[in-house]
Short mmCIF file of C-alpha atoms in Angstrom, two decimals:
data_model
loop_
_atom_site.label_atom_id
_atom_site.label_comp_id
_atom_site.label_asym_id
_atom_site.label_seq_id
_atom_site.Cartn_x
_atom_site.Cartn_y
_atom_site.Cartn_z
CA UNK A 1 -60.83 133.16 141.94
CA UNK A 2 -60.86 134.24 138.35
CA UNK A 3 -57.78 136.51 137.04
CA UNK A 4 -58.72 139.70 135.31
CA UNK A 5 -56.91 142.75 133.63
CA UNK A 6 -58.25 145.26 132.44
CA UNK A 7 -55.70 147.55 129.99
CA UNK A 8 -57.80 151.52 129.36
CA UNK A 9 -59.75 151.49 132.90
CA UNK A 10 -59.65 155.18 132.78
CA UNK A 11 -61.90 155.35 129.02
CA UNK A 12 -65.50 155.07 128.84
CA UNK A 13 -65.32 151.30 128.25
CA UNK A 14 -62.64 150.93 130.92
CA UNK A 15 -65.08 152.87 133.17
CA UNK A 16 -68.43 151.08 131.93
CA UNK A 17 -65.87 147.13 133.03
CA UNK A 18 -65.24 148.78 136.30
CA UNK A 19 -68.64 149.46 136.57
CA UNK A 20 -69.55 146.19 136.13
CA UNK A 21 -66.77 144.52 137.74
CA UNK A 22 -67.78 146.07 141.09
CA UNK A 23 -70.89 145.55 140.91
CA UNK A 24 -70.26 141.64 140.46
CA UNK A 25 -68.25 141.96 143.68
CA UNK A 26 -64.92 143.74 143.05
CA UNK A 27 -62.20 141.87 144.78
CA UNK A 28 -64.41 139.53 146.83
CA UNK A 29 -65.08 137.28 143.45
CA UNK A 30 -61.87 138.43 141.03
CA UNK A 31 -58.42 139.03 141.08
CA UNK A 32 -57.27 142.23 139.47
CA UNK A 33 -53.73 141.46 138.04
CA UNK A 34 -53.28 144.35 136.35
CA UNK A 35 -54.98 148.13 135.58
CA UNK A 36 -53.91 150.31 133.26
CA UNK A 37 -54.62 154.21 132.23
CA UNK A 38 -53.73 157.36 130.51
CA UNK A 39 -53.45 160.45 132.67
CA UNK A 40 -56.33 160.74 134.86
CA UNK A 41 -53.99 159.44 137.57
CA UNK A 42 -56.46 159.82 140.32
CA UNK A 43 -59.69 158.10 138.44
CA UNK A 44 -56.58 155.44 137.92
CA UNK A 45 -55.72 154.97 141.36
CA UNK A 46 -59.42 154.66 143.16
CA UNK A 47 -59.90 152.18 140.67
CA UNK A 48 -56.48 150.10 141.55
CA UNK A 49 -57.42 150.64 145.25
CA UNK A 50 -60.81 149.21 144.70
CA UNK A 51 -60.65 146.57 142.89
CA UNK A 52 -56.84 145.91 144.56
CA UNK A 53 -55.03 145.05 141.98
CA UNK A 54 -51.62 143.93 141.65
CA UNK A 55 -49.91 146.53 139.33
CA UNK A 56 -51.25 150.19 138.41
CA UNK A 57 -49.59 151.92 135.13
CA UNK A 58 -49.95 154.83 133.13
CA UNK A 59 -49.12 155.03 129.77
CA UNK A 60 -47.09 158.49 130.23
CA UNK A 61 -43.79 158.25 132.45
CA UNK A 62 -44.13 161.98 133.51
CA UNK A 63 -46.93 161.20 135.59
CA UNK A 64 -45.82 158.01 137.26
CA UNK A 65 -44.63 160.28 140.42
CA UNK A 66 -48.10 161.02 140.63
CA UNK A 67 -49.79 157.77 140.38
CA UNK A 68 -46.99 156.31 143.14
CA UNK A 69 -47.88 158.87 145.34
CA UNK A 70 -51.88 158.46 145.15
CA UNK A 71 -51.25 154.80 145.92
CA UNK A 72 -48.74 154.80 148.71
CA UNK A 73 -49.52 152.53 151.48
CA UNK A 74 -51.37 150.53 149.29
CA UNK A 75 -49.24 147.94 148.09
CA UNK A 76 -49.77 147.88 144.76
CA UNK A 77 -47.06 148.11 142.55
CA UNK A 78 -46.66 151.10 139.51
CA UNK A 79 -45.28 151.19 136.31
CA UNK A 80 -45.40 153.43 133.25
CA UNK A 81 -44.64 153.05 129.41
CA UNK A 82 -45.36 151.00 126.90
CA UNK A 83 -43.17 148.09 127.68
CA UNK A 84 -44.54 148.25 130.93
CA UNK A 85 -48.00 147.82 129.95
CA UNK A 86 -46.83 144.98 127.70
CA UNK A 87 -44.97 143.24 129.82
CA UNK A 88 -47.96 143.44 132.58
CA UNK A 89 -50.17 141.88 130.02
CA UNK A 90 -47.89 138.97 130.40
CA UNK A 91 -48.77 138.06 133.85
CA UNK A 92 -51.18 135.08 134.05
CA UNK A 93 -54.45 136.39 133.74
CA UNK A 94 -58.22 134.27 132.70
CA UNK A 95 -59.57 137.45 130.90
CA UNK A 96 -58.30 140.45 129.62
CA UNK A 97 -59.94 143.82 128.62
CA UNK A 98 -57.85 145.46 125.69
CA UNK A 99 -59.64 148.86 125.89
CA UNK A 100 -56.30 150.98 125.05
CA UNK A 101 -57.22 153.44 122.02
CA UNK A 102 -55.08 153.25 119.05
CA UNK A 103 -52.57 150.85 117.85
CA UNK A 104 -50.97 151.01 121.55
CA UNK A 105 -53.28 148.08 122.05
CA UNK A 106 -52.11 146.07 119.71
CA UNK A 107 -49.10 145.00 122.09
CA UNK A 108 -50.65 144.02 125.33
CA UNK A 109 -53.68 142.05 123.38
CA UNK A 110 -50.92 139.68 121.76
CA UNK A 111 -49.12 139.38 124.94
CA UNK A 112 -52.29 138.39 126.66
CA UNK A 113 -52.95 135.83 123.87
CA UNK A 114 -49.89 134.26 124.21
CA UNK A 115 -50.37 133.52 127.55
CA UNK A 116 -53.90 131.73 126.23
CA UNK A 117 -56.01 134.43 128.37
CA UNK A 118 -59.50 135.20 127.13
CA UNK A 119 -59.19 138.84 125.55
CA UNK A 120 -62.00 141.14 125.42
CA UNK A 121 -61.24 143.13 122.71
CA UNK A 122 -62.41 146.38 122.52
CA UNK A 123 -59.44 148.39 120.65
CA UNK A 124 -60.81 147.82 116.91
CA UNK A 125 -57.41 149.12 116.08
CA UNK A 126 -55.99 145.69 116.82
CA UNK A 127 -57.88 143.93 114.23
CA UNK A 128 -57.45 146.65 111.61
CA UNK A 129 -53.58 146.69 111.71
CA UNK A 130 -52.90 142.85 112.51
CA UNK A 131 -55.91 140.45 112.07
CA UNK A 132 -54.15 137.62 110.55
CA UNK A 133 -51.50 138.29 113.09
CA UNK A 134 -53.81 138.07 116.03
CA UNK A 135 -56.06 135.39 114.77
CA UNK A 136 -53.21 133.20 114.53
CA UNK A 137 -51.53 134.31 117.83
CA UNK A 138 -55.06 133.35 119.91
CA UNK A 139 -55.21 129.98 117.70
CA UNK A 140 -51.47 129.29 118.45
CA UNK A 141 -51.39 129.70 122.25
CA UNK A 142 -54.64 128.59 122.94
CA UNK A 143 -56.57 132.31 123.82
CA UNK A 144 -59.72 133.39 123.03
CA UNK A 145 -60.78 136.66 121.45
CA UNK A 146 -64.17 138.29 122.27
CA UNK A 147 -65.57 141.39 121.00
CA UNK A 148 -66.42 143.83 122.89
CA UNK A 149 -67.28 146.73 119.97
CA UNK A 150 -71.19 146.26 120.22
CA UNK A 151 -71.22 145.86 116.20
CA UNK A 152 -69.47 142.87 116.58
CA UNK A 153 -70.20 141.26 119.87
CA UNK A 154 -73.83 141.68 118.22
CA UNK A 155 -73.11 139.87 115.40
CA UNK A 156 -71.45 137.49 117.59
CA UNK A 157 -74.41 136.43 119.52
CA UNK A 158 -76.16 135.94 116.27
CA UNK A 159 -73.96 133.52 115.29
CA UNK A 160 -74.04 131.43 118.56
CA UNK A 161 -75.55 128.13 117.19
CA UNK A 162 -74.90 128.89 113.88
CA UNK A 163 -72.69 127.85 110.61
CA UNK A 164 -70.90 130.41 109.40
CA UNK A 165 -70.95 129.43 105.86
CA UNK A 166 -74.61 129.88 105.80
CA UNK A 167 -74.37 134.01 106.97
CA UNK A 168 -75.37 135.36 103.42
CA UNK A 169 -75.14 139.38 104.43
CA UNK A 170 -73.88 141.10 107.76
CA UNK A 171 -75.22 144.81 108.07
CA UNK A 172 -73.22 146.75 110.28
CA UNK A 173 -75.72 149.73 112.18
CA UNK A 174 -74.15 153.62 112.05
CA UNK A 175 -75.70 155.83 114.50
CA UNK A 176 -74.64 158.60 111.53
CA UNK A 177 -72.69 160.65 114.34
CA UNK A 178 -73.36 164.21 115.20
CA UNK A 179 -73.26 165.70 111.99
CA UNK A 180 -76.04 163.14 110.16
CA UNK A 181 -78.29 165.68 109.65
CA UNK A 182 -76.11 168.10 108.27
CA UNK A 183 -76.17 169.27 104.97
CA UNK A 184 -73.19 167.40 102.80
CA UNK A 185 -72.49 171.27 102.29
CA UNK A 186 -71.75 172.87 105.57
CA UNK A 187 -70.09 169.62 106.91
CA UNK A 188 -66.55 171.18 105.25
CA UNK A 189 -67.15 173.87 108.24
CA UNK A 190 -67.83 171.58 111.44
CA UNK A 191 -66.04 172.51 114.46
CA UNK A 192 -64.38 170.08 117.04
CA UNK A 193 -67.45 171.25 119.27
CA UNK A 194 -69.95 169.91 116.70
CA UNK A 195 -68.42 166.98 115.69
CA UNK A 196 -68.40 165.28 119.94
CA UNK A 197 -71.48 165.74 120.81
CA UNK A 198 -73.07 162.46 120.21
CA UNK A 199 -76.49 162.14 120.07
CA UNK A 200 -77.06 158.78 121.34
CA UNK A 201 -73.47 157.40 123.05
CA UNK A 202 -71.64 158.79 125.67
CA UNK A 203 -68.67 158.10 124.29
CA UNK A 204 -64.24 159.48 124.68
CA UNK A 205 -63.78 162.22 122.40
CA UNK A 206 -61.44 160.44 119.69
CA UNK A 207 -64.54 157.75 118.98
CA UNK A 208 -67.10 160.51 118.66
CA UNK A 209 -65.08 162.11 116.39
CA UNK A 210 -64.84 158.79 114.32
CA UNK A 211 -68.21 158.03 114.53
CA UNK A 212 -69.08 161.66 112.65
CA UNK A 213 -66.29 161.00 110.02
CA UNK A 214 -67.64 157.48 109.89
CA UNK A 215 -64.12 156.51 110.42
CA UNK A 216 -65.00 153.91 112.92
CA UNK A 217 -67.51 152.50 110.96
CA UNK A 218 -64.43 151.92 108.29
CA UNK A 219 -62.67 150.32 110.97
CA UNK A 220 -65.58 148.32 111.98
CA UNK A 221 -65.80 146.95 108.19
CA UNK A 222 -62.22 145.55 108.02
CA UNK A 223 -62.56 144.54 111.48
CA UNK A 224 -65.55 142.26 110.59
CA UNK A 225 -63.80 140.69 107.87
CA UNK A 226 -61.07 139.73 109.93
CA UNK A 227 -62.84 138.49 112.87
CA UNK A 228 -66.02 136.63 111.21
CA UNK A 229 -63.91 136.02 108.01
CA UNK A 230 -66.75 136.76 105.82
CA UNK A 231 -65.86 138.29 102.45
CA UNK A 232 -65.94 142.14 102.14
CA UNK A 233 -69.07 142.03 99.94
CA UNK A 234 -71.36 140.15 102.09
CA UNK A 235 -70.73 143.08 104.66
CA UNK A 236 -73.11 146.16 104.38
CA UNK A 237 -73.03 149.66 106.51
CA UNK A 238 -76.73 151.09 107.33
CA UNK A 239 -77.84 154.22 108.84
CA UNK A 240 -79.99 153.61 112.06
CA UNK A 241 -79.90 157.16 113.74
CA UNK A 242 -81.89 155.17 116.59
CA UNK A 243 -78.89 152.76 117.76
CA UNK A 244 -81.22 150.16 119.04
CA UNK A 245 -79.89 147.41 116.79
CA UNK A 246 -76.34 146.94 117.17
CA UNK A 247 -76.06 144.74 113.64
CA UNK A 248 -78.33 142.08 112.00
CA UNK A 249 -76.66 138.79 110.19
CA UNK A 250 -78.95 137.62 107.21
CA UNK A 251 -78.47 133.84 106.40
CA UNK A 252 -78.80 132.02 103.11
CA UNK A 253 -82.13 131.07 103.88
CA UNK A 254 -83.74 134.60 104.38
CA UNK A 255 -83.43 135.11 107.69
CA UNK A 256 -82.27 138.03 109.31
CA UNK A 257 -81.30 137.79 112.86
CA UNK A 258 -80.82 141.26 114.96
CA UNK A 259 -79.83 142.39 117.93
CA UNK A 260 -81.27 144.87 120.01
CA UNK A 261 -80.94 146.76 123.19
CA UNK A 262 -80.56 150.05 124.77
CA UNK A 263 -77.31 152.23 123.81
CA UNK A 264 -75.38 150.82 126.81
CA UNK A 265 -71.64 149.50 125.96
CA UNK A 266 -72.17 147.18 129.75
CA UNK A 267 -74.20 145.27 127.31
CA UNK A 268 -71.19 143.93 124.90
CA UNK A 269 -68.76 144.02 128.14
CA UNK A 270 -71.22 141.98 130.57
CA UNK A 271 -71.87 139.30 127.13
CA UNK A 272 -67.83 139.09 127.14
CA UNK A 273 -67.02 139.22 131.01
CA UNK A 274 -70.17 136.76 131.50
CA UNK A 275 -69.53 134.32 128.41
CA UNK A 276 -70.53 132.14 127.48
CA UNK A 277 -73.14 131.91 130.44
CA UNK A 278 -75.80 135.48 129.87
CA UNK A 279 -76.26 136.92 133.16
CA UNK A 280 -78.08 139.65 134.28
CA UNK A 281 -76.59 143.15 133.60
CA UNK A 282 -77.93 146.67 135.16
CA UNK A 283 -78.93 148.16 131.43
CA UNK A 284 -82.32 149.67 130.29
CA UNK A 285 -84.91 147.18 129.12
CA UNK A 286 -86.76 148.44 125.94
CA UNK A 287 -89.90 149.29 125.48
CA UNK A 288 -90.96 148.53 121.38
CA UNK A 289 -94.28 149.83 122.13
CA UNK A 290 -92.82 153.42 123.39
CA UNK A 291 -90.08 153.42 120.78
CA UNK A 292 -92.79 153.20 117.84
CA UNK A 293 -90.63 152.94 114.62
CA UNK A 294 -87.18 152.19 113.76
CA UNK A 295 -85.45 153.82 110.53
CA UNK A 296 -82.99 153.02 108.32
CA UNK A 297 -81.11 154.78 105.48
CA UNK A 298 -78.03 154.02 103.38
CA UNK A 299 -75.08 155.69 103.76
CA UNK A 300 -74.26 158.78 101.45
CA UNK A 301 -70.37 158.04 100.53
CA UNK A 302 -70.09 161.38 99.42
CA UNK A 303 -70.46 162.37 103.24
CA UNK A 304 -68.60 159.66 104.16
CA UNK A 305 -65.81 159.07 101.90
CA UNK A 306 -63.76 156.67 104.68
CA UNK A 307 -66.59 153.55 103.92
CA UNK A 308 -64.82 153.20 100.34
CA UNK A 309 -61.37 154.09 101.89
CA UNK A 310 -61.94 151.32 103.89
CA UNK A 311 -63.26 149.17 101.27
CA UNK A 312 -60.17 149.82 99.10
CA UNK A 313 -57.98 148.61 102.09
CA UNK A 314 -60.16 145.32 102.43
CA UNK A 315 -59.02 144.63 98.52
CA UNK A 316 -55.41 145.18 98.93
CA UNK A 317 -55.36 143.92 102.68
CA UNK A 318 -51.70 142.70 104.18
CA UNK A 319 -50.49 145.56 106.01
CA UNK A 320 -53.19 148.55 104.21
CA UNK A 321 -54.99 147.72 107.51
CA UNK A 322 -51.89 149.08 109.76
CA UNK A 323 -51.33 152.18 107.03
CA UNK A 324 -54.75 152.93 107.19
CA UNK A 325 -55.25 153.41 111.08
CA UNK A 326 -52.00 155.15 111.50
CA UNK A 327 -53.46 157.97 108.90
CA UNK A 328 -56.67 158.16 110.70
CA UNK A 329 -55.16 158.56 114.03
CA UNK A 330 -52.45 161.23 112.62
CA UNK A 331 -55.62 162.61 110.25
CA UNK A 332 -57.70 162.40 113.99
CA UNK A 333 -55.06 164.65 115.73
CA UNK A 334 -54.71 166.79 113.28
CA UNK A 335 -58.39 167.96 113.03
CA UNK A 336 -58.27 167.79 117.08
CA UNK A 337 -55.55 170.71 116.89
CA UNK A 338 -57.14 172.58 114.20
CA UNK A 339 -54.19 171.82 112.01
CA UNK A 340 -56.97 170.46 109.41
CA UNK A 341 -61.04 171.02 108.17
CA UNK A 342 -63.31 168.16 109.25
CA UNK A 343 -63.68 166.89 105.93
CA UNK A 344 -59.96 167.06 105.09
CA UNK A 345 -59.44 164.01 107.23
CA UNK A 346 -60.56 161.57 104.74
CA UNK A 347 -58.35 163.40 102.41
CA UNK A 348 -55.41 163.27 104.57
CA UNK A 349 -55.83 159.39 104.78
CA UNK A 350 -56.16 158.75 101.43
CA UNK A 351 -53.51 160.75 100.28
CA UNK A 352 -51.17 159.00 103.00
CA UNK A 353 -52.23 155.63 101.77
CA UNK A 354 -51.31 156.76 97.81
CA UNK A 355 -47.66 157.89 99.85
CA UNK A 356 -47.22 154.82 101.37
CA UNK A 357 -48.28 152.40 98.85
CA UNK A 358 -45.67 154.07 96.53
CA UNK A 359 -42.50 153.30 99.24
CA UNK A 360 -43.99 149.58 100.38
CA UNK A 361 -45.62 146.76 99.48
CA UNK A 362 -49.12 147.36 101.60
CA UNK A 363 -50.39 144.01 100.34
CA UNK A 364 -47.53 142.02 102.12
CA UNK A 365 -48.50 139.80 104.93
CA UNK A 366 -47.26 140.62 108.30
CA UNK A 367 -44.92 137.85 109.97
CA UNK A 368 -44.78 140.13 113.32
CA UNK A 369 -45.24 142.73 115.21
CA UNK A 370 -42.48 144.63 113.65
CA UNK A 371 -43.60 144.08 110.31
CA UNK A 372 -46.77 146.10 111.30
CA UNK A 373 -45.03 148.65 113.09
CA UNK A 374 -42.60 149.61 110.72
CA UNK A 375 -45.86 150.37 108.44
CA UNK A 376 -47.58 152.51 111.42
CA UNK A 377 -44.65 154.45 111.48
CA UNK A 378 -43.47 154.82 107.68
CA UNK A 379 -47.55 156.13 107.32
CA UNK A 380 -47.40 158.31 110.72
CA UNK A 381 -44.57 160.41 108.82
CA UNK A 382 -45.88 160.27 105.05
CA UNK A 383 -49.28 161.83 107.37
CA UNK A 384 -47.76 164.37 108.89
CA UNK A 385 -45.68 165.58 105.28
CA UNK A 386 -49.28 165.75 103.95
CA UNK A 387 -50.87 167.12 106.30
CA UNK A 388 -48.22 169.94 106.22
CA UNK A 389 -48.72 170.53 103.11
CA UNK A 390 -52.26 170.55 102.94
CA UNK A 391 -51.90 173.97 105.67
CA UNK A 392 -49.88 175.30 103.03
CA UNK A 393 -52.00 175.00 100.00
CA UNK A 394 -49.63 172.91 98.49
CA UNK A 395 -51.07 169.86 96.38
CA UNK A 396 -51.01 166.30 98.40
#
């Protein structure tokens, strides 16, 4: 019976794996070592109960009580905290789901590589702060690292069969967010309300907030680099307000293979839970004939100033990947709380990077975990000093 873990149950890809997992047969065909959630204690426990897993455990200790008491009688164990989740990513398991937001991912996916598991990676944020790092670790202990962000598991499949020194361009697809149509203008005055509603993903509101910023699509960039190892000028960002193709990969020869299907994440989780064998998954077929045209449209950096950001942290790379992230997340919160404007978020982060860059060497290599934690943290603070600032009118 195969192993499985799956770390973020309770976010929309956590829920789109359950989905899937049950519909594959639940506990009849795997065994769930290990589930994992934020606060939505309930949704965590009638997913623990049915896919009976071994260990249930919420990131936040306060509500640990809670989840214990939904899941007495059951026999499955609870935890809570972050070296909980860690150390439950540590128990044997054949394939992992690291679909924690944030850099809180970062820990359990190494742990899960070390013990040589097959990680579905889904937390971008992994890749961002600690690709080298990563890389290495799966290489090392013999894992296996599959993406599960449909940009990348896309431009995974169009690789299968493929040399990678042949891939001439890869062209990363943007939906454009909520706020595409906006005019550059009035996007200083978007509201939390306008900036989640998605028009084609139902998506958590932290990633709908990064895909109107763009923010994710900056992630996305230094995440391809570090996955695919393709330089950072042979990758491209294009506006597809459709989301139909997921990315294209353009080979020295002229070709240009993309990959389409229905906005449905259970696409890029069924490829990785599936893998390498393609089996059938519940998603919409398409219909070219109904859908008519597809467009396309370069991005505006002007609107979306964290594209270059990101670029800038692709030429200095090291640890710029870890400062980078931390900003956005602190940058993220920040506009969350109404602390800052929507466009003062790219600010924030590049004001944080100029802070941090000035007290550390970004370009350094990390040797560990620590090494990349010390730069989350040192960037967390010189983010919220800016952003302090920035309420106050002061200069950043």
């Amino acid at each position: 019976m195969r192993r499985i873990s799956v770390f973020g149950i309770t976010g929309s890809v956590g829920e789109n794996t359950f989905d899937l997992l049950m519909r594959q047969g639940g506990p009849r065909v795997f065994r769930t070592v290990a589930v994992s959630g934020g606060r939505n204690v309930a949704r965590l426990a009638e997913m623990a109960r049915a896919l009976k897993a071994e260990v249930a455990l919420c990131a936040d200790a306060a509500v640990l009580p809670l989840l214990r008491d939904a899941l007495a009688g059951s026999g499955i164990e609870c935890a809570a905290g972050a070296p909980a989740i860690a150390e439950a990513a540590t128990r044997p398991a054949d394939w992992v789901m690291s679909a924690i937001i944030g850099v809180a991912g970062l820990q359990p996916g190494l742990r899960a590589l070390e013990q040589g598991a097959t990680l579905a990676l889904a937390n971008k944020e992994s890749l961002v702060t600690a690709g080298p790092l990563l890389m290495a670790t799966a290489a090392m202990h013999g894992g296996r690292i599959l993406p599960v962000d449909s940009e990348h598991s896309a431009i995974f499949q169009a690789l299968v069969g493929e040399d990678i020194a042949a891939v001439e361009r890869v062209i990363l697809t943007a939906s454009g967010g909520a706020l595409r149509d906006w005019p550059l203008a009035r996007l200083a005055q978007a509201t939390l309300a306008d900036a989640t509603t998605h028009p084609n993903w139902s998506m958590g509101q932290r990633i709908t907030i990064d895909s109107a910023s763009m923010f994710n699509k900056a992630l996305e960039l230094i995440e391809t680099r570090e996955f695919f190892g393709v330089e950072p000028d042979q990758i491209e960002v294009i506006i597809h307000p459709e989301s139909l193709i997921h990315s294209m990969v353009c080979y020295r020869d002229g070709a240009m293979m993309a990959h389409l299907g229905a906005p449905d994440m259970r696409h890029a989780i069924g490829y990785a839970l599936n893998w390498p064998v393609r089996d059938a998954l519940p998603v919409a077929r398409l219909d070219l004939a109904s859908v008519g045209t597809l467009t396309f449209r370069a991005p505006d950096l002007d609107r979306f100033p964290a594209l270059r950001l990101a670029r800038e942290v692709m030429a200095v790379r090291g640890l710029a990947g870890a400062a980078f992230n931390a900003a956005k997340e602190v940058a993220l919160d920040q506009f969350i709380a109404g602390g800052i404007g929507f466009m003062d978020m790219a600010h924030l982060v590049e004001a944080t990077l100029a802070r941090v860059s000035a007290r550390a060497s970004l370009g350094k290599a990390a040797t560990g975990l620590d090494d990349v934690m010390e730069i989350d943290q040192l960037a967390r603070v010189q983010a919220v000093e800016a952003a302090q600032k920035m309420r106050q009118g002061q200069g950043l």
